[in-house]
Amino acid sequence: MKIVKYLVIVLFIISVSGCANKPINIDVSESKYKSKEQVKVDIKNINIVNVSNNGEMKNTMLGSDTIIPIIPEVSTNETVENDIKDYFHTMKMHELSNKVLNIVVKKADSYWTWSDVQKIPIFGLLAVGQKVTYGLNLNVLFELEEDGKVIKSYTFNETIEIKNENATQDDIIAGYKKLISKYREVFFKEIHNQFTKR
């Protein structure tokens, strides 16, 4: 059974690295952030620019962990952008305010790791079923402008990580859902503190 799972992992890696790899259909709506109350903020409008990409495969040689990007049909950076729009949409803007919030999604890519141990057939068989790292690199800049001048700047720059299995595509889907749920919990707790408690 372990041999089969190991071969599945290897074949999955090959398919991921190939040109014919298709984005995965992953529904992450279940963990969507929901504000508990409508908050009024002294902001007239928000502008969002998304310059992030999907990330890329890294460290494909033996002796190092391989970083394998997760490519869902709705990309991670698009999910982050939509989450931010939805979050601020629940807030009540101040029409007479002279403040504008500019948001730049600089980085929002997700991945899972194929460890150096898993790459070696004998040790890889022993490692089958063990949990690996899933991560989301997130860098979002917030700049609050008043009359065209930046009066406050804040950057959320963290890598959110969880542990999950990676033997099949179903494992990748489950891991990605957990990862998005964790990112939403961490990110919006911090954003809420930055923009509604000060």
PDB file of N, CA and C in Angstrom, residues 74-148:
ATOM      1  N   VAL A  74      -9.498  29.327  -9.127  1.00  0.00           N
ATOM      2  CA  VAL A  74      -9.474  30.716  -8.655  1.00  0.00           C
ATOM      3  C   VAL A  74      -8.158  30.863  -7.903  1.00  0.00           C
ATOM      4  N   SER A  75      -7.223  31.599  -8.491  1.00  0.00           N
ATOM      5  CA  SER A  75      -5.870  31.672  -7.940  1.00  0.00           C
ATOM      6  C   SER A  75      -5.878  32.213  -6.510  1.00  0.00           C
ATOM      7  N   THR A  76      -4.836  31.881  -5.767  1.00  0.00           N
ATOM      8  CA  THR A  76      -4.734  32.324  -4.375  1.00  0.00           C
ATOM      9  C   THR A  76      -4.742  33.835  -4.280  1.00  0.00           C
ATOM     10  N   ASN A  77      -4.013  34.504  -5.180  1.00  0.00           N
ATOM     11  CA  ASN A  77      -3.965  35.976  -5.100  1.00  0.00           C
ATOM     12  C   ASN A  77      -5.335  36.586  -5.402  1.00  0.00           C
ATOM     13  N   GLU A  78      -6.109  35.932  -6.273  1.00  0.00           N
ATOM     14  CA  GLU A  78      -7.464  36.425  -6.562  1.00  0.00           C
ATOM     15  C   GLU A  78      -8.374  36.214  -5.357  1.00  0.00           C
ATOM     16  N   THR A  79      -8.206  35.071  -4.675  1.00  0.00           N
ATOM     17  CA  THR A  79      -8.989  34.817  -3.459  1.00  0.00           C
ATOM     18  C   THR A  79      -8.690  35.865  -2.404  1.00  0.00           C
ATOM     19  N   VAL A  80      -7.399  36.182  -2.219  1.00  0.00           N
ATOM     20  CA  VAL A  80      -7.003  37.200  -1.235  1.00  0.00           C
ATOM     21  C   VAL A  80      -7.595  38.558  -1.607  1.00  0.00           C
ATOM     22  N   GLU A  81      -7.488  38.923  -2.883  1.00  0.00           N
ATOM     23  CA  GLU A  81      -8.042  40.212  -3.335  1.00  0.00           C
ATOM     24  C   GLU A  81      -9.540  40.281  -3.075  1.00  0.00           C
ATOM     25  N   ASN A  82     -10.260  39.223  -3.427  1.00  0.00           N
ATOM     26  CA  ASN A  82     -11.713  39.204  -3.221  1.00  0.00           C
ATOM     27  C   ASN A  82     -12.070  39.240  -1.738  1.00  0.00           C
ATOM     28  N   ASP A  83     -11.274  38.542  -0.917  1.00  0.00           N
ATOM     29  CA  ASP A  83     -11.510  38.556   0.528  1.00  0.00           C
ATOM     30  C   ASP A  83     -11.381  39.974   1.090  1.00  0.00           C
ATOM     31  N   ILE A  84     -10.356  40.690   0.650  1.00  0.00           N
ATOM     32  CA  ILE A  84     -10.141  42.062   1.128  1.00  0.00           C
ATOM     33  C   ILE A  84     -11.288  42.965   0.690  1.00  0.00           C
ATOM     34  N   LYS A  85     -11.718  42.825  -0.564  1.00  0.00           N
ATOM     35  CA  LYS A  85     -12.850  43.619  -1.063  1.00  0.00           C
ATOM     36  C   LYS A  85     -14.093  43.349  -0.228  1.00  0.00           C
ATOM     37  N   ASP A  86     -14.359  42.077   0.025  1.00  0.00           N
ATOM     38  CA  ASP A  86     -15.544  41.708   0.809  1.00  0.00           C
ATOM     39  C   ASP A  86     -15.457  42.261   2.231  1.00  0.00           C
ATOM     40  N   TYR A  87     -14.263  42.221   2.810  1.00  0.00           N
ATOM     41  CA  TYR A  87     -14.075  42.696   4.181  1.00  0.00           C
ATOM     42  C   TYR A  87     -14.413  44.183   4.288  1.00  0.00           C
ATOM     43  N   PHE A  88     -13.850  44.986   3.399  1.00  0.00           N
ATOM     44  CA  PHE A  88     -14.086  46.425   3.470  1.00  0.00           C
ATOM     45  C   PHE A  88     -15.480  46.793   2.961  1.00  0.00           C
ATOM     46  N   HIS A  89     -16.073  45.931   2.156  1.00  0.00           N
ATOM     47  CA  HIS A  89     -17.426  46.180   1.670  1.00  0.00           C
ATOM     48  C   HIS A  89     -18.431  46.136   2.820  1.00  0.00           C
ATOM     49  N   THR A  90     -18.126  45.360   3.866  1.00  0.00           N
ATOM     50  CA  THR A  90     -19.036  45.270   5.011  1.00  0.00           C
ATOM     51  C   THR A  90     -18.961  46.509   5.893  1.00  0.00           C
ATOM     52  N   MET A  91     -17.934  47.329   5.688  1.00  0.00           N
ATOM     53  CA  MET A  91     -17.766  48.529   6.501  1.00  0.00           C
ATOM     54  C   MET A  91     -18.576  49.691   5.925  1.00  0.00           C
ATOM     55  N   LYS A  92     -18.958  50.584   6.785  1.00  0.00           N
ATOM     56  CA  LYS A  92     -19.689  51.774   6.359  1.00  0.00           C
ATOM     57  C   LYS A  92     -18.690  52.898   6.139  1.00  0.00           C
ATOM     58  N   MET A  93     -18.532  53.288   4.886  1.00  0.00           N
ATOM     59  CA  MET A  93     -17.593  54.350   4.548  1.00  0.00           C
ATOM     60  C   MET A  93     -18.196  55.725   4.879  1.00  0.00           C
ATOM     61  N   HIS A  94     -17.320  56.684   5.093  1.00  0.00           N
ATOM     62  CA  HIS A  94     -17.719  58.051   5.425  1.00  0.00           C
ATOM     63  C   HIS A  94     -17.641  58.883   4.149  1.00  0.00           C
ATOM     64  N   GLU A  95     -18.785  59.232   3.586  1.00  0.00           N
ATOM     65  CA  GLU A  95     -18.812  59.925   2.296  1.00  0.00           C
ATOM     66  C   GLU A  95     -18.115  61.274   2.321  1.00  0.00           C
ATOM     67  N   LEU A  96     -18.098  61.938   3.462  1.00  0.00           N
ATOM     68  CA  LEU A  96     -17.486  63.267   3.553  1.00  0.00           C
ATOM     69  C   LEU A  96     -16.008  63.207   3.965  1.00  0.00           C
ATOM     70  N   SER A  97     -15.496  61.998   4.157  1.00  0.00           N
ATOM     71  CA  SER A  97     -14.091  61.848   4.548  1.00  0.00           C
ATOM     72  C   SER A  97     -13.177  62.270   3.401  1.00  0.00           C
ATOM     73  N   ASN A  98     -11.990  62.750   3.757  1.00  0.00           N
ATOM     74  CA  ASN A  98     -10.982  63.084   2.738  1.00  0.00           C
ATOM     75  C   ASN A  98      -9.852  62.060   2.742  1.00  0.00           C
ATOM     76  N   LYS A  99     -10.165  60.875   3.292  1.00  0.00           N
ATOM     77  CA  LYS A  99      -9.166  59.807   3.359  1.00  0.00           C
ATOM     78  C   LYS A  99      -9.492  58.695   2.360  1.00  0.00           C
ATOM     79  N   VAL A 100      -8.450  58.152   1.740  1.00  0.00           N
ATOM     80  CA  VAL A 100      -8.573  57.044   0.793  1.00  0.00           C
ATOM     81  C   VAL A 100      -7.585  55.958   1.207  1.00  0.00           C
ATOM     82  N   LEU A 101      -8.015  54.710   1.169  1.00  0.00           N
ATOM     83  CA  LEU A 101      -7.142  53.596   1.520  1.00  0.00           C
ATOM     84  C   LEU A 101      -6.702  52.879   0.249  1.00  0.00           C
ATOM     85  N   ASN A 102      -5.396  52.881  -0.006  1.00  0.00           N
ATOM     86  CA  ASN A 102      -4.823  52.179  -1.152  1.00  0.00           C
ATOM     87  C   ASN A 102      -4.219  50.864  -0.674  1.00  0.00           C
ATOM     88  N   ILE A 103      -4.581  49.775  -1.344  1.00  0.00           N
ATOM     89  CA  ILE A 103      -4.125  48.437  -0.949  1.00  0.00           C
ATOM     90  C   ILE A 103      -3.424  47.778  -2.132  1.00  0.00           C
ATOM     91  N   VAL A 104      -2.228  47.251  -1.885  1.00  0.00           N
ATOM     92  CA  VAL A 104      -1.481  46.557  -2.931  1.00  0.00           C
ATOM     93  C   VAL A 104      -1.197  45.130  -2.467  1.00  0.00           C
ATOM     94  N   VAL A 105      -1.747  44.160  -3.192  1.00  0.00           N
ATOM     95  CA  VAL A 105      -1.445  42.750  -2.918  1.00  0.00           C
ATOM     96  C   VAL A 105      -0.152  42.441  -3.675  1.00  0.00           C
ATOM     97  N   LYS A 106       0.965  42.467  -2.954  1.00  0.00           N
ATOM     98  CA  LYS A 106       2.274  42.270  -3.588  1.00  0.00           C
ATOM     99  C   LYS A 106       2.601  40.796  -3.788  1.00  0.00           C
ATOM    100  N   LYS A 107       2.184  39.992  -2.828  1.00  0.00           N
ATOM    101  CA  LYS A 107       2.493  38.560  -2.893  1.00  0.00           C
ATOM    102  C   LYS A 107       1.372  37.789  -2.222  1.00  0.00           C
ATOM    103  N   ALA A 108       0.871  36.765  -2.911  1.00  0.00           N
ATOM    104  CA  ALA A 108      -0.163  35.898  -2.341  1.00  0.00           C
ATOM    105  C   ALA A 108      -0.144  34.591  -3.117  1.00  0.00           C
ATOM    106  N   ASP A 109       0.840  33.760  -2.804  1.00  0.00           N
ATOM    107  CA  ASP A 109       0.952  32.471  -3.505  1.00  0.00           C
ATOM    108  C   ASP A 109       1.014  31.337  -2.498  1.00  0.00           C
ATOM    109  N   SER A 110       0.476  30.200  -2.894  1.00  0.00           N
ATOM    110  CA  SER A 110       0.390  29.046  -1.997  1.00  0.00           C
ATOM    111  C   SER A 110       1.210  27.883  -2.549  1.00  0.00           C
ATOM    112  N   TYR A 111       1.621  26.991  -1.652  1.00  0.00           N
ATOM    113  CA  TYR A 111       2.480  25.878  -2.052  1.00  0.00           C
ATOM    114  C   TYR A 111       2.384  24.735  -1.047  1.00  0.00           C
ATOM    115  N   TRP A 112       2.912  23.574  -1.437  1.00  0.00           N
ATOM    116  CA  TRP A 112       3.143  22.486  -0.490  1.00  0.00           C
ATOM    117  C   TRP A 112       4.554  21.968  -0.746  1.00  0.00           C
ATOM    118  N   THR A 113       5.084  21.243   0.197  1.00  0.00           N
ATOM    119  CA  THR A 113       6.486  20.825   0.096  1.00  0.00           C
ATOM    120  C   THR A 113       6.610  19.322  -0.117  1.00  0.00           C
ATOM    121  N   TRP A 114       7.542  18.961  -0.983  1.00  0.00           N
ATOM    122  CA  TRP A 114       7.952  17.566  -1.167  1.00  0.00           C
ATOM    123  C   TRP A 114       9.339  17.478  -0.555  1.00  0.00           C
ATOM    124  N   SER A 115       9.431  16.868   0.614  1.00  0.00           N
ATOM    125  CA  SER A 115      10.680  16.910   1.380  1.00  0.00           C
ATOM    126  C   SER A 115      11.790  16.110   0.708  1.00  0.00           C
ATOM    127  N   ASP A 116      13.028  16.471   1.038  1.00  0.00           N
ATOM    128  CA  ASP A 116      14.186  15.783   0.467  1.00  0.00           C
ATOM    129  C   ASP A 116      14.158  14.291   0.814  1.00  0.00           C
ATOM    130  N   VAL A 117      13.623  13.942   1.994  1.00  0.00           N
ATOM    131  CA  VAL A 117      13.544  12.543   2.406  1.00  0.00           C
ATOM    132  C   VAL A 117      12.569  11.774   1.518  1.00  0.00           C
ATOM    133  N   GLN A 118      11.456  12.408   1.168  1.00  0.00           N
ATOM    134  CA  GLN A 118      10.436  11.742   0.343  1.00  0.00           C
ATOM    135  C   GLN A 118      10.944  11.441  -1.067  1.00  0.00           C
ATOM    136  N   LYS A 119      11.965  12.144  -1.501  1.00  0.00           N
ATOM    137  CA  LYS A 119      12.473  11.963  -2.863  1.00  0.00           C
ATOM    138  C   LYS A 119      13.292  10.679  -3.006  1.00  0.00           C
ATOM    139  N   ILE A 120      13.808  10.172  -1.881  1.00  0.00           N
ATOM    140  CA  ILE A 120      14.636   8.967  -1.913  1.00  0.00           C
ATOM    141  C   ILE A 120      13.719   7.759  -1.749  1.00  0.00           C
ATOM    142  N   PRO A 121      13.681   6.838  -2.737  1.00  0.00           N
ATOM    143  CA  PRO A 121      12.701   5.742  -2.736  1.00  0.00           C
ATOM    144  C   PRO A 121      12.525   5.015  -1.406  1.00  0.00           C
ATOM    145  N   ILE A 122      13.598   4.539  -0.800  1.00  0.00           N
ATOM    146  CA  ILE A 122      13.474   3.756   0.434  1.00  0.00           C
ATOM    147  C   ILE A 122      12.916   4.606   1.564  1.00  0.00           C
ATOM    148  N   PHE A 123      13.518   5.798   1.762  1.00  0.00           N
ATOM    149  CA  PHE A 123      13.066   6.673   2.839  1.00  0.00           C
ATOM    150  C   PHE A 123      11.705   7.281   2.503  1.00  0.00           C
ATOM    151  N   GLY A 124      11.462   7.474   1.204  1.00  0.00           N
ATOM    152  CA  GLY A 124      10.177   8.020   0.773  1.00  0.00           C
ATOM    153  C   GLY A 124       9.033   7.103   1.134  1.00  0.00           C
ATOM    154  N   LEU A 125       9.254   5.803   1.029  1.00  0.00           N
ATOM    155  CA  LEU A 125       8.221   4.834   1.411  1.00  0.00           C
ATOM    156  C   LEU A 125       7.908   4.934   2.895  1.00  0.00           C
ATOM    157  N   LEU A 126       8.951   5.128   3.700  1.00  0.00           N
ATOM    158  CA  LEU A 126       8.758   5.251   5.144  1.00  0.00           C
ATOM    159  C   LEU A 126       8.035   6.546   5.499  1.00  0.00           C
ATOM    160  N   ALA A 127       8.230   7.573   4.649  1.00  0.00           N
ATOM    161  CA  ALA A 127       7.642   8.889   4.940  1.00  0.00           C
ATOM    162  C   ALA A 127       6.203   9.017   4.460  1.00  0.00           C
ATOM    163  N   VAL A 128       5.728   8.039   3.655  1.00  0.00           N
ATOM    164  CA  VAL A 128       4.360   8.113   3.138  1.00  0.00           C
ATOM    165  C   VAL A 128       3.370   8.156   4.304  1.00  0.00           C
ATOM    166  N   GLY A 129       2.410   9.070   4.228  1.00  0.00           N
ATOM    167  CA  GLY A 129       1.416   9.197   5.288  1.00  0.00           C
ATOM    168  C   GLY A 129       1.780  10.251   6.307  1.00  0.00           C
ATOM    169  N   GLN A 130       3.046  10.675   6.325  1.00  0.00           N
ATOM    170  CA  GLN A 130       3.458  11.735   7.233  1.00  0.00           C
ATOM    171  C   GLN A 130       2.994  13.078   6.682  1.00  0.00           C
ATOM    172  N   LYS A 131       2.732  13.997   7.573  1.00  0.00           N
ATOM    173  CA  LYS A 131       2.240  15.307   7.144  1.00  0.00           C
ATOM    174  C   LYS A 131       3.398  16.211   6.719  1.00  0.00           C
ATOM    175  N   VAL A 132       3.112  17.050   5.724  1.00  0.00           N
ATOM    176  CA  VAL A 132       4.114  17.971   5.203  1.00  0.00           C
ATOM    177  C   VAL A 132       3.608  19.400   5.364  1.00  0.00           C
ATOM    178  N   THR A 133       4.463  20.342   5.036  1.00  0.00           N
ATOM    179  CA  THR A 133       4.126  21.750   5.194  1.00  0.00           C
ATOM    180  C   THR A 133       3.392  22.298   3.970  1.00  0.00           C
ATOM    181  N   TYR A 134       2.302  23.000   4.241  1.00  0.00           N
ATOM    182  CA  TYR A 134       1.607  23.801   3.233  1.00  0.00           C
ATOM    183  C   TYR A 134       1.790  25.252   3.657  1.00  0.00           C
ATOM    184  N   GLY A 135       2.014  26.137   2.709  1.00  0.00           N
ATOM    185  CA  GLY A 135       2.243  27.530   3.084  1.00  0.00           C
ATOM    186  C   GLY A 135       1.601  28.524   2.132  1.00  0.00           C
ATOM    187  N   LEU A 136       1.372  29.726   2.648  1.00  0.00           N
ATOM    188  CA  LEU A 136       0.864  30.835   1.841  1.00  0.00           C
ATOM    189  C   LEU A 136       1.732  32.052   2.132  1.00  0.00           C
ATOM    190  N   ASN A 137       2.471  32.495   1.130  1.00  0.00           N
ATOM    191  CA  ASN A 137       3.292  33.701   1.251  1.00  0.00           C
ATOM    192  C   ASN A 137       2.395  34.907   1.002  1.00  0.00           C
ATOM    193  N   LEU A 138       2.276  35.772   1.996  1.00  0.00           N
ATOM    194  CA  LEU A 138       1.343  36.895   1.877  1.00  0.00           C
ATOM    195  C   LEU A 138       2.032  38.213   2.226  1.00  0.00           C
ATOM    196  N   ASN A 139       1.987  39.150   1.279  1.00  0.00           N
ATOM    197  CA  ASN A 139       2.544  40.480   1.487  1.00  0.00           C
ATOM    198  C   ASN A 139       1.549  41.493   0.927  1.00  0.00           C
ATOM    199  N   VAL A 140       0.901  42.218   1.836  1.00  0.00           N
ATOM    200  CA  VAL A 140      -0.117  43.192   1.431  1.00  0.00           C
ATOM    201  C   VAL A 140       0.208  44.542   2.068  1.00  0.00           C
ATOM    202  N   LEU A 141       0.285  45.569   1.237  1.00  0.00           N
ATOM    203  CA  LEU A 141       0.580  46.929   1.694  1.00  0.00           C
ATOM    204  C   LEU A 141      -0.706  47.733   1.793  1.00  0.00           C
ATOM    205  N   PHE A 142      -0.885  48.417   2.922  1.00  0.00           N
ATOM    206  CA  PHE A 142      -2.016  49.320   3.133  1.00  0.00           C
ATOM    207  C   PHE A 142      -1.466  50.731   3.334  1.00  0.00           C
ATOM    208  N   GLU A 143      -1.945  51.660   2.545  1.00  0.00           N
ATOM    209  CA  GLU A 143      -1.535  53.062   2.703  1.00  0.00           C
ATOM    210  C   GLU A 143      -2.775  53.942   2.790  1.00  0.00           C
ATOM    211  N   LEU A 144      -2.881  54.663   3.897  1.00  0.00           N
ATOM    212  CA  LEU A 144      -4.005  55.571   4.104  1.00  0.00           C
ATOM    213  C   LEU A 144      -3.577  56.969   3.698  1.00  0.00           C
ATOM    214  N   GLU A 145      -4.294  57.530   2.737  1.00  0.00           N
ATOM    215  CA  GLU A 145      -3.984  58.866   2.234  1.00  0.00           C
ATOM    216  C   GLU A 145      -5.020  59.875   2.715  1.00  0.00           C
ATOM    217  N   GLU A 146      -4.532  61.057   3.020  1.00  0.00           N
ATOM    218  CA  GLU A 146      -5.423  62.175   3.350  1.00  0.00           C
ATOM    219  C   GLU A 146      -5.011  63.368   2.493  1.00  0.00           C
ATOM    220  N   ASP A 147      -5.930  63.806   1.649  1.00  0.00           N
ATOM    221  CA  ASP A 147      -5.650  64.895   0.710  1.00  0.00           C
ATOM    222  C   ASP A 147      -4.407  64.588  -0.133  1.00  0.00           C
ATOM    223  N   GLY A 148      -4.274  63.333  -0.555  1.00  0.00           N
ATOM    224  CA  GLY A 148      -3.177  62.940  -1.435  1.00  0.00           C
ATOM    225  C   GLY A 148      -1.860  62.648  -0.730  1.00  0.00           C
TER     226      GLY A 148
END
